[in-house]
Amino acid sequence: MKKIVNLFLVSAFLFICMPANSQDLKFGHINSQELLTAMPESDSAQATIEKLAGDYEQQMEEMRVELNKKYDEYLTNRDNYTDLIRQTKEANIQEMQQRINNFEQVAQQDLQQQQQTLLQPILEKANTAIKDVAEEHGFVYIFDVSRGNPVYFSEKSTDILPLVRTKLGL
C-alpha cells in the first residue's frame, strides 16, 4: 500500500510540475536486479558469500554434533553422576549451547557485512552506468521497476536496461 501511495505522490508531483512542453521530458525504467544479475562481478561476489556461509554452516554443524554427543552421554549416565558432576555437566552443555548461539549470531552479522562490502562496488558501478545513460540520453527520471510494481507503465517510458548493459560492456 505504501508503494502505491508513494507512486501516486510522485505521479501527482510530476503532473503538477510538468511544463506545457512536457512532450520533451523523457522517462525511463530499469530492472536493477536483472542488471545486477547480468554483471559478472555479482557471480564472484555471490560465490564468495556462499563459500563463507558454507564454512560457517560446517563449523556450526561440528559444534552441534559435539553438543549432541555430550548431551547424549549426559542423558545416558545422568543417574550415575553425583550432584556436583551432574551440575557441572549441565553447565557445560548450557555453555556449549550459548557458544553455538553466539557463533550463529556473529556469523550472520559477518555474512551481512561481507555481502555489503562485496556488493557495494558493484552497486556503485551499476548506479554510475544508469546515471551516465540517463544523462547521455536526456532522461528526467529513471524508475527502478524491481523495487515495486508500477501501477501504470506507459510505452513512452523507455527501458534503459539494454543501454546500460551496453555501457557496461555486457
Short mmCIF file of C-alpha atoms in Angstrom, two decimals:
data_model
loop_
_atom_site.label_atom_id
_atom_site.label_comp_id
_atom_site.label_asym_id
_atom_site.label_seq_id
_atom_site.Cartn_x
_atom_site.Cartn_y
_atom_site.Cartn_z
CA MET A 1 0.00 0.00 0.00
CA LYS A 2 2.86 2.34 0.88
CA LYS A 3 4.43 1.76 -2.55
CA ILE A 4 1.17 2.66 -4.27
CA VAL A 5 0.82 5.84 -2.21
CA ASN A 6 4.45 6.80 -2.97
CA LEU A 7 3.97 6.12 -6.66
CA PHE A 8 0.77 8.17 -6.64
CA LEU A 9 2.52 11.08 -4.90
CA VAL A 10 5.41 11.01 -7.38
CA SER A 11 2.97 10.87 -10.29
CA ALA A 12 0.91 13.75 -8.89
CA PHE A 13 4.05 15.79 -8.31
CA LEU A 14 5.23 15.18 -11.86
CA PHE A 15 1.82 16.05 -13.30
CA ILE A 16 1.65 19.32 -11.35
CA CYS A 17 5.23 20.30 -12.12
CA MET A 18 5.19 19.41 -15.80
CA PRO A 19 5.50 22.37 -18.10
CA ALA A 20 3.31 22.74 -21.15
CA ASN A 21 6.05 21.25 -23.31
CA SER A 22 6.14 18.04 -21.31
CA GLN A 23 6.47 16.12 -24.56
CA ASP A 24 10.21 16.85 -24.31
CA LEU A 25 10.55 15.06 -20.96
CA LYS A 26 11.86 11.53 -21.17
CA PHE A 27 11.12 8.88 -18.61
CA GLY A 28 12.87 5.58 -18.35
CA HIS A 29 12.77 2.45 -16.30
CA ILE A 30 15.12 -0.36 -15.44
CA ASN A 31 15.04 -3.62 -13.57
CA SER A 32 18.15 -3.15 -11.43
CA GLN A 33 18.02 -6.73 -10.14
CA GLU A 34 18.21 -8.02 -13.70
CA LEU A 35 21.17 -5.70 -14.34
CA LEU A 36 23.00 -6.85 -11.21
CA THR A 37 22.41 -10.49 -12.11
CA ALA A 38 23.94 -9.87 -15.55
CA MET A 39 27.10 -8.34 -14.10
CA PRO A 40 29.91 -10.93 -13.82
CA GLU A 41 31.15 -9.32 -10.60
CA SER A 42 27.89 -10.37 -8.94
CA ASP A 43 28.62 -14.04 -9.63
CA SER A 44 32.03 -13.94 -7.96
CA ALA A 45 30.67 -11.95 -5.01
CA GLN A 46 27.82 -14.42 -4.60
CA ALA A 47 30.24 -17.37 -4.81
CA THR A 48 32.43 -15.82 -2.10
CA ILE A 49 29.42 -15.24 0.15
CA GLU A 50 28.10 -18.77 -0.42
CA LYS A 51 31.52 -20.27 0.40
CA LEU A 52 31.75 -18.26 3.60
CA ALA A 53 28.19 -19.26 4.53
CA GLY A 54 29.09 -22.89 3.87
CA ASP A 55 32.18 -22.63 6.06
CA TYR A 56 30.12 -21.12 8.89
CA GLU A 57 27.43 -23.76 8.50
CA GLN A 58 30.01 -26.54 8.61
CA GLN A 59 31.53 -25.09 11.79
CA MET A 60 28.08 -24.82 13.40
CA GLU A 61 27.29 -28.39 12.42
CA GLU A 62 30.51 -29.61 14.03
CA MET A 63 29.63 -27.69 17.18
CA ARG A 64 26.12 -29.16 17.19
CA VAL A 65 27.44 -32.69 16.77
CA GLU A 66 29.77 -32.17 19.71
CA LEU A 67 26.92 -30.76 21.80
CA ASN A 68 24.60 -33.64 20.92
CA LYS A 69 27.33 -36.13 21.78
CA LYS A 70 27.87 -34.56 25.21
CA TYR A 71 24.13 -34.32 25.80
CA ASP A 72 23.56 -37.97 24.86
CA GLU A 73 26.43 -39.02 27.11
CA TYR A 74 24.94 -36.93 29.91
CA LEU A 75 21.50 -38.50 29.48
CA THR A 76 22.94 -41.99 29.42
CA ASN A 77 25.00 -41.53 32.61
CA ARG A 78 22.97 -38.89 34.46
CA ASP A 79 21.71 -41.31 37.10
CA ASN A 80 25.27 -42.41 37.89
CA TYR A 81 26.61 -38.90 38.43
CA THR A 82 26.90 -37.18 41.76
CA ASP A 83 25.08 -33.88 42.11
CA LEU A 84 28.27 -31.91 41.60
CA ILE A 85 29.24 -33.78 38.42
CA ARG A 86 25.67 -33.53 37.08
CA GLN A 87 25.57 -29.77 37.71
CA THR A 88 28.98 -29.37 36.09
CA LYS A 89 27.94 -31.35 33.00
CA GLU A 90 24.65 -29.40 32.72
CA ALA A 91 26.53 -26.11 32.97
CA ASN A 92 28.99 -27.32 30.33
CA ILE A 93 26.14 -28.26 27.98
CA GLN A 94 24.45 -24.89 28.52
CA GLU A 95 27.73 -23.07 27.83
CA MET A 96 28.20 -25.02 24.61
CA GLN A 97 24.65 -24.16 23.53
CA GLN A 98 25.33 -20.48 24.29
CA ARG A 99 28.59 -20.59 22.30
CA ILE A 100 26.73 -22.07 19.33
CA ASN A 101 24.05 -19.36 19.56
CA ASN A 102 26.71 -16.63 19.80
CA PHE A 103 28.65 -18.09 16.88
CA GLU A 104 25.48 -18.20 14.79
CA GLN A 105 24.69 -14.54 15.53
CA VAL A 106 28.24 -13.35 14.81
CA ALA A 107 28.40 -15.45 11.65
CA GLN A 108 25.12 -13.94 10.41
CA GLN A 109 26.38 -10.42 11.10
CA ASP A 110 29.66 -11.17 9.36
CA LEU A 111 27.85 -12.60 6.32
CA GLN A 112 25.74 -9.45 6.07
CA GLN A 113 28.81 -7.24 6.35
CA GLN A 114 30.73 -9.28 3.78
CA GLN A 115 27.76 -9.14 1.42
CA GLN A 116 27.56 -5.38 1.79
CA THR A 117 31.31 -4.98 1.33
CA LEU A 118 31.37 -7.16 -1.79
CA LEU A 119 28.20 -5.78 -3.37
CA GLN A 120 28.80 -2.06 -2.69
CA PRO A 121 31.29 -1.54 -5.56
CA ILE A 122 29.02 -3.50 -7.91
CA LEU A 123 26.02 -1.36 -6.93
CA GLU A 124 28.06 1.81 -7.37
CA LYS A 125 29.21 0.69 -10.81
CA ALA A 126 25.62 -0.10 -11.83
CA ASN A 127 24.28 3.19 -10.45
CA THR A 128 27.02 5.15 -12.21
CA ALA A 129 26.20 3.46 -15.51
CA ILE A 130 22.47 4.15 -15.03
CA LYS A 131 23.19 7.80 -14.25
CA ASP A 132 25.52 8.14 -17.24
CA VAL A 133 22.97 6.61 -19.61
CA ALA A 134 20.23 8.83 -18.21
CA GLU A 135 22.33 11.95 -18.70
CA GLU A 136 23.57 10.94 -22.15
CA HIS A 137 20.03 10.28 -23.39
CA GLY A 138 18.32 13.19 -21.63
CA PHE A 139 16.08 11.26 -19.22
CA VAL A 140 14.39 13.24 -16.48
CA TYR A 141 13.61 10.23 -14.28
CA ILE A 142 14.59 6.59 -14.22
CA PHE A 143 12.29 4.30 -12.24
CA ASP A 144 13.52 1.03 -10.82
CA VAL A 145 10.76 -1.49 -11.52
CA SER A 146 12.46 -4.18 -9.41
CA ARG A 147 11.63 -2.27 -6.24
CA GLY A 148 7.89 -2.47 -6.68
CA ASN A 149 5.19 -2.97 -9.20
CA PRO A 150 4.29 0.21 -11.01
CA VAL A 151 0.57 0.84 -11.18
CA TYR A 152 0.90 2.13 -14.69
CA PHE A 153 3.63 1.53 -17.23
CA SER A 154 3.49 3.63 -20.38
CA GLU A 155 5.11 2.75 -23.67
CA LYS A 156 6.53 6.27 -23.55
CA SER A 157 8.81 5.13 -20.74
CA THR A 158 11.99 3.66 -22.18
CA ASP A 159 13.55 0.50 -20.81
CA ILE A 160 17.17 1.57 -20.40
CA LEU A 161 18.46 -1.89 -19.42
CA PRO A 162 19.86 -2.57 -22.92
CA LEU A 163 21.58 0.84 -22.93
CA VAL A 164 23.12 0.26 -19.50
CA ARG A 165 24.21 -3.26 -20.44
CA THR A 166 25.96 -1.81 -23.49
CA LYS A 167 27.54 0.90 -21.35
CA LEU A 168 28.92 -1.78 -19.02
CA GLY A 169 30.02 -3.98 -21.91
CA LEU A 170 27.68 -6.83 -21.02
#
